[in-house]
XYZ file of C-alpha atoms in Angstrom:
583
model
C 0.000 0.000 0.000
C 1.167 3.554 -0.694
C 1.270 4.561 2.951
C 4.033 1.996 3.496
C 6.433 3.474 0.953
C 9.607 5.236 2.036
C 8.538 8.413 0.221
C 5.260 8.500 2.130
C 7.003 7.929 5.444
C 9.621 10.600 4.760
C 6.953 13.103 3.754
C 4.747 12.214 6.714
C 7.670 12.540 9.113
C 8.804 15.858 7.612
C 5.283 17.256 7.598
C 4.759 16.221 11.225
C 8.057 17.815 12.221
C 7.304 20.987 10.237
C 3.819 21.209 11.740
C 5.219 20.630 15.212
C 7.970 23.229 14.809
C 5.580 25.587 13.010
C 3.037 25.242 15.802
C 5.621 25.986 18.475
C 6.995 28.910 16.458
C 3.518 30.248 15.681
C 2.276 29.959 19.256
C 5.434 31.520 20.677
C 5.332 34.259 18.020
C 1.667 34.906 18.736
C 2.200 35.030 22.488
C 5.283 37.239 22.134
C 3.640 39.561 19.616
C 0.479 39.796 21.685
C 2.496 40.574 24.787
C 4.379 43.217 22.820
C 1.065 44.632 21.570
C -0.290 44.736 25.125
C 2.919 46.346 26.345
C 2.805 48.878 23.522
C -0.843 49.672 24.276
C -0.070 50.063 27.979
C 2.895 52.301 27.220
C 0.674 54.357 24.942
C -1.886 54.708 27.734
C 0.825 55.701 30.212
C 2.192 58.270 27.777
C -1.287 59.612 27.062
C -2.109 59.992 30.756
C 1.233 61.630 31.434
C 0.788 64.106 28.572
C -2.667 65.113 29.824
C -1.374 65.450 33.369
C 1.506 67.618 32.141
C -0.986 69.845 30.311
C -3.071 70.244 33.458
C 0.065 70.883 35.502
C 1.181 73.623 33.145
C -2.263 75.239 33.256
C -2.314 75.002 37.058
C 1.073 76.662 37.450
C 0.105 79.478 35.123
C -3.182 80.035 36.945
C -1.492 80.109 40.344
C 1.200 82.456 39.022
C -1.546 84.691 37.621
C -3.210 84.948 41.019
C 0.109 85.560 42.771
C 1.008 88.327 40.325
C -2.270 90.070 40.926
C -2.105 89.619 44.695
C 1.496 90.450 45.478
C 2.677 92.908 42.828
C 2.143 96.636 43.303
C 0.072 96.988 40.181
C -3.401 97.564 41.471
C -4.475 100.035 44.150
C -8.215 99.831 44.924
C -7.989 102.970 47.049
C -7.294 105.018 43.937
C -10.663 103.990 42.511
C -12.721 105.463 45.305
C -16.389 104.915 44.512
C -15.820 105.283 40.749
C -17.675 108.588 40.827
C -15.198 110.645 38.815
C -14.096 110.126 35.268
C -10.523 109.720 36.406
C -11.518 106.961 38.847
C -13.513 105.185 36.195
C -10.637 105.522 33.734
C -8.290 104.096 36.318
C -10.679 101.206 36.927
C -10.803 100.451 33.213
C -7.032 100.441 33.083
C -6.919 97.916 35.927
C -9.455 95.705 34.163
C -7.455 95.930 30.968
C -4.314 94.996 32.902
C -5.689 91.854 34.512
C -7.337 90.896 31.191
C -3.919 91.022 29.610
C -2.585 88.875 32.442
C -5.290 86.316 31.688
C -4.523 86.355 27.977
C -0.797 85.867 28.591
C -1.446 82.540 30.348
C -2.816 81.067 27.127
C -5.857 79.773 28.989
C -7.803 83.057 29.099
C -10.934 81.607 27.498
C -11.171 79.086 30.370
C -11.032 81.807 33.062
C -14.601 82.360 34.175
C -13.737 85.212 36.512
C -10.638 86.894 37.967
C -11.651 89.178 40.836
C -9.586 91.451 43.100
C -11.522 92.746 46.101
C -11.364 93.576 49.775
C -13.653 94.345 52.679
C -12.045 97.782 53.158
C -12.753 98.901 49.619
C -16.182 99.815 48.216
C -15.390 98.518 44.726
C -13.609 95.583 43.123
C -12.220 94.888 39.692
C -12.755 91.708 37.705
C -12.564 90.180 34.259
C -13.652 86.914 32.694
C -16.233 85.236 30.563
C -19.093 85.100 33.110
C -21.598 87.795 34.015
C -20.355 90.258 36.631
C -22.266 92.259 39.206
C -21.432 94.807 41.891
C -21.956 92.296 44.663
C -19.494 89.701 43.305
C -17.107 90.344 46.183
C -19.863 89.845 48.697
C -21.023 86.635 47.040
C -17.485 85.227 47.094
C -16.906 86.130 50.744
C -20.193 84.601 51.815
C -19.608 81.265 49.976
C -19.181 78.268 52.345
C -15.900 77.265 50.741
C -14.298 80.711 50.950
C -12.565 80.243 54.300
C -11.496 76.707 53.288
C -9.750 78.035 50.206
C -7.984 80.736 52.217
C -6.504 78.075 54.520
C -4.738 76.278 51.645
C -0.990 76.486 51.123
C -0.208 78.972 48.359
C 2.571 76.811 46.923
C 0.698 73.521 47.348
C -2.770 74.642 46.461
C -5.207 71.743 46.060
C -7.927 72.369 43.522
C -11.573 71.582 44.077
C -14.886 72.089 42.292
C -17.564 74.373 43.752
C -20.858 75.831 42.705
C -20.628 79.225 40.977
C -21.037 82.206 43.359
C -21.846 84.565 40.500
C -25.151 85.903 39.384
C -26.932 83.936 36.656
C -24.024 81.515 36.315
C -24.901 77.851 36.932
C -21.642 76.207 35.763
C -19.426 74.742 38.439
C -16.051 76.358 38.847
C -12.596 75.655 40.246
C -11.593 78.486 42.623
C -8.102 79.692 43.539
C -8.311 82.245 46.359
C -5.175 83.838 47.838
C -5.048 86.371 50.705
C -2.814 89.396 50.176
C -0.057 89.699 52.749
C 0.394 93.466 52.418
C -2.278 95.436 54.266
C -1.966 98.242 51.804
C -3.132 95.998 48.964
C -6.503 94.411 48.228
C -7.426 91.730 50.702
C -8.086 88.854 48.277
C -7.543 87.738 44.729
C -9.877 85.034 43.454
C -9.550 83.143 40.185
C -12.353 80.904 38.935
C -11.417 78.362 36.247
C -14.002 76.605 34.131
C -13.911 72.753 34.197
C -14.084 72.984 30.410
C -10.297 73.399 30.567
C -10.065 69.741 31.572
C -12.934 68.431 29.485
C -11.780 70.063 26.234
C -8.319 68.580 26.608
C -9.805 65.093 27.041
C -12.025 65.497 24.007
C -9.187 66.872 21.910
C -6.856 63.977 22.781
C -9.533 61.278 22.757
C -7.968 57.853 22.040
C -11.191 55.867 22.501
C -10.311 54.891 26.068
C -12.119 56.034 29.192
C -10.308 59.010 30.770
C -11.505 60.581 34.030
C -10.238 63.666 35.890
C -10.863 64.166 39.610
C -10.101 66.772 42.201
C -8.177 65.716 45.297
C -11.485 65.331 47.157
C -12.734 62.823 44.604
C -15.095 65.115 42.729
C -15.096 64.519 39.001
C -13.930 67.463 36.941
C -14.058 65.902 33.489
C -14.207 62.643 31.689
C -14.885 60.746 28.497
C -15.930 57.155 28.096
C -18.699 54.922 29.357
C -17.355 53.729 32.707
C -19.511 55.004 35.524
C -21.158 53.889 38.741
C -19.917 51.759 41.597
C -16.997 50.207 39.704
C -15.555 53.600 38.905
C -16.062 54.855 42.443
C -14.356 51.777 43.934
C -11.421 52.152 41.560
C -11.086 55.859 42.502
C -11.078 55.042 46.204
C -8.346 52.428 45.709
C -6.121 54.883 43.832
C -6.689 57.741 46.318
C -5.971 55.333 49.169
C -2.603 54.419 47.668
C -1.507 58.030 47.496
C 1.497 57.094 45.368
C 0.897 59.845 42.802
C 1.516 57.728 39.748
C 1.090 54.073 38.747
C -0.762 51.429 36.810
C -2.799 48.331 37.592
C -4.748 45.562 35.964
C -8.108 44.338 37.140
C -11.691 43.569 36.354
C -14.323 46.268 36.221
C -17.732 44.763 35.935
C -17.307 41.951 33.452
C -14.440 43.588 31.582
C -10.728 43.087 32.004
C -9.081 46.501 32.113
C -5.741 48.236 32.359
C -5.635 51.408 34.432
C -2.967 54.121 34.377
C -3.125 57.183 36.599
C -1.156 60.328 37.505
C -1.974 62.644 40.410
C -0.235 66.011 40.629
C 1.286 66.514 44.042
C 0.559 70.280 44.112
C -2.870 70.599 42.562
C -4.157 67.172 43.635
C -5.662 66.709 40.151
C -5.931 62.997 39.354
C -5.948 61.842 35.717
C -7.028 58.229 35.276
C -7.240 56.368 31.978
C -8.941 52.974 31.685
C -8.239 50.766 28.684
C -10.630 47.901 28.056
C -8.444 44.923 27.066
C -11.173 43.943 24.644
C -10.035 46.802 22.392
C -7.013 44.645 21.605
C -9.319 42.066 20.089
C -8.758 43.402 16.590
C -5.005 43.460 17.160
C -5.191 39.933 18.502
C -7.208 38.813 15.485
C -4.707 40.456 13.149
C -1.832 38.773 14.959
C -3.646 35.451 14.806
C -4.230 35.836 11.091
C -0.555 36.709 10.572
C 0.585 33.738 12.626
C -1.778 31.382 10.783
C -0.492 32.708 7.471
C 3.118 32.147 8.569
C 2.251 28.644 9.747
C 0.521 27.769 6.487
C 3.406 29.248 4.502
C 5.916 27.204 6.488
C 3.795 24.077 6.087
C 3.453 24.657 2.345
C 7.157 25.289 1.881
C 7.950 22.277 4.054
C 5.619 20.015 2.085
C 7.110 21.211 -1.191
C 10.654 20.641 0.029
C 9.627 17.260 1.448
C 8.166 16.280 -1.907
C 11.333 17.213 -3.790
C 13.556 15.642 -1.162
C 11.396 12.511 -1.092
C 11.584 12.143 -4.856
C 15.330 12.659 -4.733
C 15.587 9.958 -2.092
C 13.205 7.646 -3.925
C 15.326 7.293 -7.051
C 18.240 5.385 -5.446
C 15.777 3.385 -3.348
C 13.891 2.389 -6.499
C 17.172 1.263 -8.041
C 17.872 -0.852 -4.977
C 14.404 -2.410 -5.141
C 14.783 -3.152 -8.859
C 18.188 -4.746 -8.277
C 16.832 -6.931 -5.461
C 13.973 -7.956 -7.752
C 16.452 -8.927 -10.473
C 18.455 -10.969 -7.962
C 15.264 -12.726 -6.935
C 14.586 -13.577 -10.571
C 18.085 -14.990 -11.021
C 19.854 -12.035 -12.618
C 23.023 -11.525 -10.569
C 24.666 -8.938 -12.806
C 26.037 -6.100 -10.562
C 24.683 -2.581 -11.116
C 27.427 0.096 -10.720
C 24.777 2.861 -10.412
C 23.864 1.562 -6.976
C 27.261 2.411 -5.538
C 27.861 5.886 -4.134
C 29.492 7.488 -1.094
C 26.364 7.744 1.074
C 24.524 5.144 3.149
C 22.337 4.023 0.255
C 25.498 3.601 -1.806
C 26.899 1.331 0.885
C 23.732 -0.758 0.700
C 24.116 -0.853 -3.080
C 27.711 -2.062 -2.719
C 26.520 -4.757 -0.314
C 23.800 -5.870 -2.761
C 26.304 -6.066 -5.629
C 28.694 -8.052 -3.417
C 25.852 -10.318 -2.328
C 24.841 -10.871 -5.961
C 28.397 -11.889 -6.844
C 28.580 -14.202 -3.840
C 25.246 -15.807 -4.680
C 26.352 -16.322 -8.261
C 29.637 -17.872 -7.060
C 27.798 -20.122 -4.594
C 25.428 -21.254 -7.305
C 28.363 -22.082 -9.545
C 29.970 -24.039 -6.722
C 26.694 -25.829 -6.038
C 26.388 -26.703 -9.692
C 29.942 -28.028 -9.736
C 29.238 -30.056 -6.582
C 26.155 -31.566 -8.154
C 28.113 -32.393 -11.293
C 30.879 -33.968 -9.213
C 28.318 -35.935 -7.245
C 26.780 -37.184 -10.445
C 30.228 -38.131 -11.760
C 30.841 -40.130 -8.595
C 27.545 -41.895 -9.039
C 28.433 -42.733 -12.619
C 31.856 -44.023 -11.559
C 30.323 -46.196 -8.892
C 27.750 -47.528 -11.305
C 30.467 -48.172 -13.880
C 32.458 -50.006 -11.186
C 29.599 -52.447 -10.650
C 29.533 -55.743 -12.476
C 26.324 -56.414 -14.301
C 24.473 -57.648 -11.241
C 21.479 -59.385 -12.805
C 23.442 -61.429 -15.367
C 26.089 -62.460 -12.783
C 23.457 -63.173 -10.151
C 21.611 -65.606 -12.426
C 24.873 -67.266 -13.509
C 26.137 -67.634 -9.927
C 22.805 -69.063 -8.875
C 23.226 -71.818 -11.460
C 26.824 -72.499 -10.245
C 25.619 -72.645 -6.658
C 23.058 -75.354 -7.432
C 25.684 -77.402 -9.344
C 27.983 -77.135 -6.280
C 25.137 -78.156 -4.007
C 24.461 -81.215 -6.144
C 28.185 -82.069 -6.028
C 28.265 -81.311 -2.290
C 31.161 -78.744 -2.520
C 30.530 -76.488 0.478
C 33.382 -74.060 -0.289
C 31.993 -73.173 -3.662
C 28.495 -72.887 -2.225
C 29.747 -70.505 0.471
C 31.681 -68.337 -1.951
C 28.968 -68.200 -4.555
C 26.326 -67.375 -1.926
C 28.403 -64.497 -0.550
C 29.077 -63.162 -4.033
C 25.406 -63.381 -4.912
C 24.395 -61.439 -1.838
C 27.112 -58.864 -2.535
C 25.985 -58.341 -6.087
C 22.352 -58.276 -5.110
C 22.960 -55.463 -2.576
C 25.058 -53.480 -5.045
C 22.278 -53.639 -7.630
C 19.916 -51.635 -5.399
C 21.767 -48.283 -5.790
C 24.693 -46.451 -4.301
C 23.213 -43.445 -2.463
C 20.804 -45.416 -0.356
C 20.950 -44.899 3.413
C 20.992 -48.254 5.186
C 21.553 -49.359 8.782
C 24.995 -50.004 10.164
C 23.996 -53.647 10.578
C 23.226 -53.942 6.839
C 26.487 -52.241 5.919
C 28.452 -54.617 8.156
C 26.691 -57.624 6.568
C 27.671 -56.269 3.157
C 31.316 -55.956 4.342
C 31.189 -59.472 5.761
C 30.051 -60.922 2.380
C 32.891 -59.041 0.714
C 35.445 -60.405 3.230
C 34.250 -64.025 2.666
C 35.122 -63.724 -1.013
C 38.477 -62.034 -0.320
C 39.445 -64.741 2.179
C 39.037 -67.392 -0.519
C 41.424 -65.400 -2.679
C 44.023 -64.864 0.054
C 43.614 -68.312 1.718
C 42.501 -66.994 5.081
C 45.415 -64.543 5.244
C 43.484 -62.090 7.471
C 40.690 -62.035 10.025
C 37.850 -59.478 10.440
C 36.687 -58.339 13.867
C 33.689 -56.065 14.457
C 33.145 -54.144 17.718
C 29.969 -52.035 18.182
C 30.083 -50.361 21.588
C 26.332 -49.861 21.878
C 23.668 -52.227 20.601
C 21.507 -49.343 19.449
C 24.192 -48.220 16.977
C 23.347 -51.178 14.752
C 20.223 -49.226 13.750
C 22.143 -46.019 12.960
C 21.953 -44.868 9.335
C 24.974 -44.913 7.034
C 25.428 -44.441 3.296
C 25.806 -47.769 1.430
C 29.314 -48.679 0.241
C 31.038 -46.503 2.864
C 32.972 -49.231 4.761
C 33.638 -51.727 1.905
C 36.196 -49.460 0.146
C 37.979 -48.945 3.503
C 38.213 -52.702 4.136
C 39.333 -53.205 0.553
C 42.090 -50.588 1.103
C 43.152 -52.332 4.332
C 43.532 -55.677 2.472
C 45.295 -54.475 -0.660
C 47.404 -51.657 0.815
C 47.998 -52.849 4.353
C 47.997 -56.612 4.836
C 48.767 -58.064 1.350
C 52.081 -56.121 0.852
C 53.298 -57.401 4.233
C 53.092 -61.034 3.186
C 51.889 -62.253 6.587
C 48.594 -62.810 8.366
C 46.800 -59.792 9.662
C 43.684 -58.523 11.394
C 41.149 -55.914 10.329
C 39.212 -54.311 13.222
C 35.991 -52.409 12.609
C 34.937 -50.360 15.647
C 31.715 -48.285 15.870
C 30.918 -45.790 18.645
C 28.850 -42.639 19.181
C 30.166 -39.345 20.529
C 28.642 -35.805 20.708
C 25.847 -36.599 18.242
C 28.136 -38.202 15.668
C 28.687 -41.783 14.553
C 32.336 -42.836 14.295
C 33.311 -46.061 12.470
C 37.051 -46.876 12.276
C 38.683 -49.532 10.069
C 42.108 -50.479 11.482
C 44.622 -52.952 10.062
C 48.004 -54.104 11.416
C 49.690 -54.054 8.010
C 52.722 -52.242 6.745
C 51.433 -48.753 7.461
C 51.790 -45.572 5.384
C 54.722 -43.178 5.232
C 54.087 -40.029 7.221
C 54.616 -37.732 4.252
C 52.047 -39.687 2.188
C 49.214 -39.506 4.753
C 48.145 -35.897 3.886
C 47.869 -36.853 0.195
C 45.620 -39.905 0.667
C 42.393 -37.906 0.670
C 43.378 -35.667 -2.229
C 40.176 -35.523 -4.248
C 42.146 -35.239 -7.468
C 43.705 -38.693 -7.026
C 42.941 -41.045 -9.911
C 41.104 -44.237 -9.220
C 43.047 -47.451 -9.213
C 41.741 -49.927 -11.774
C 42.773 -53.126 -10.014
C 40.328 -52.780 -7.102
C 37.100 -54.744 -7.015
C 34.841 -51.739 -6.399
C 36.939 -49.206 -8.196
C 36.192 -46.642 -5.437
C 39.199 -44.815 -3.956
C 39.442 -43.227 -0.509
C 39.248 -39.631 -1.882
C 35.961 -40.458 -3.608
C 34.493 -41.891 -0.399
C 35.578 -38.813 1.529
C 34.224 -36.423 -1.098
C 30.970 -38.348 -1.313
C 30.391 -38.075 2.446
C 31.207 -34.353 2.441
C 28.743 -33.718 -0.375
C 25.999 -35.572 1.484
C 26.611 -34.430 5.090
C 28.822 -31.333 4.900
C 32.482 -30.363 4.936
C 32.932 -31.096 8.648
C 32.255 -34.785 8.046
C 34.123 -37.487 6.060
C 37.316 -39.525 6.548
C 40.432 -39.093 8.693
C 43.620 -41.186 8.439
C 46.151 -42.218 11.102
C 49.129 -44.497 10.438
C 52.551 -45.585 11.665
C 55.002 -47.408 9.425
C 55.180 -51.149 10.210
C 52.453 -50.938 12.851
C 48.954 -49.920 11.718
C 46.750 -47.846 9.528
C 43.373 -46.551 10.788
C 40.748 -44.783 8.693
C 37.836 -43.259 10.649
C 34.430 -42.322 9.252
C 32.622 -39.384 10.922
C 28.948 -38.827 10.037
C 25.902 -37.465 11.908
C 24.262 -39.960 14.234
C 20.873 -40.631 12.626
C 18.327 -43.395 13.098
């Protein structure tokens, strides 16, 4: 299935890694950017509050300086006005009014000055200027106001502002008074300045940044404000800030059901508190924009990653496809190496290994073919070494019955043994028979050879365990060894000898040794006896040499099995067969 291919797995892995990394990067970028946006918004609020507070502070200082100039400088003398009955007195009064009007204009906030009045209890008249209606009893109205004495008690250089009802005729707007007592008895007693709260409200409206901004006097009375935050939440927030008394700061909290950021500045001299409240929900659009940007970056990274994964996967797939094709060819029997598989990377190393494996398989198959051919040649040689069994068997059977009729037991014995020998040989050469059957076959062979050599040797058989008689052995394994013992060991010595066949089991193997006490074999000849290139001797009955027996056993059982030879000159020769112990 396609999902199991290397290309699919590489792409899936790369995409998962890209998505994982992209997610982490996107989330961290979003969080960082949002935090930066919040920090920027908070800094903007702090700057906005500070700028408004600085504006109010500048206006306050100019208003206080205006009052001090009028109260302490020797510019105005109310005594010179008298009762304003003469033209000169009236002219002088107009000059004073013009003077204080100019003072108001110089401050830059003249249009917010509702009334500037200079008066005293010892003088019948007062002078004033401003935007509100004026009357002759303005001085009286100011002196009789409940807040008048409170204002006089304030520190001139740390004058806290408050909001009061207007003391003037036909004027309903609240005002912010600044009243300073003159220290020189020769001057007017009081100078009173009344500032319109519009000074604070207009500034808020001019610098509106869509947040809620509130302005309070030091007593907690609201002077101005924009926004929609009102009621108990606002009052509780104001009380918390006034209770801190730290002059300047910021906080985060919940007002109603909204999460808000609050920045405030309170002037230490005037007591004016400017408080701006930013609803964190206003950052929703910024958050949405950041989220869209992050999603776009994530999708772009994923798209680029998928494209690169596709190209990389295809680049990786080509050598893998070549490897798969080569393995398929090897499976179909084509072992021709492919040089394109070999390169300097890991896949190239696999390609080199496949080419080497192909060469090794081809070599092994050639060796196997040669082994099979050699095995077949051995079979042919063994079959060629056999006498025509059926013809000889029938002929010997006739001779046996003639000998029986003539009562010649020697001939009967010899012919019977030869018949059995030929009969067993006619059944095939690769047949696995029991050790007992193989020993019977050897015994028949020895009976015939004893007739030839006039009982020149004896045969002894020792099987250490009775069960070994049922062990399997390849037919015609022991006969060539006995034949070699007679012809190469005992016969050349010219004296009687003994052939001992001993069978025993050890570590899962069957060992059968054929030992004779003949002339022995020179030490330098022993290593050459099992040379598989040795030519067969033509004067032996079976025509099967020791190298052929050894090679035959190795082909059937494996290279670790076969024959081993031990000999000492003039003493003995022993040939041992080692095969797996099978039943």
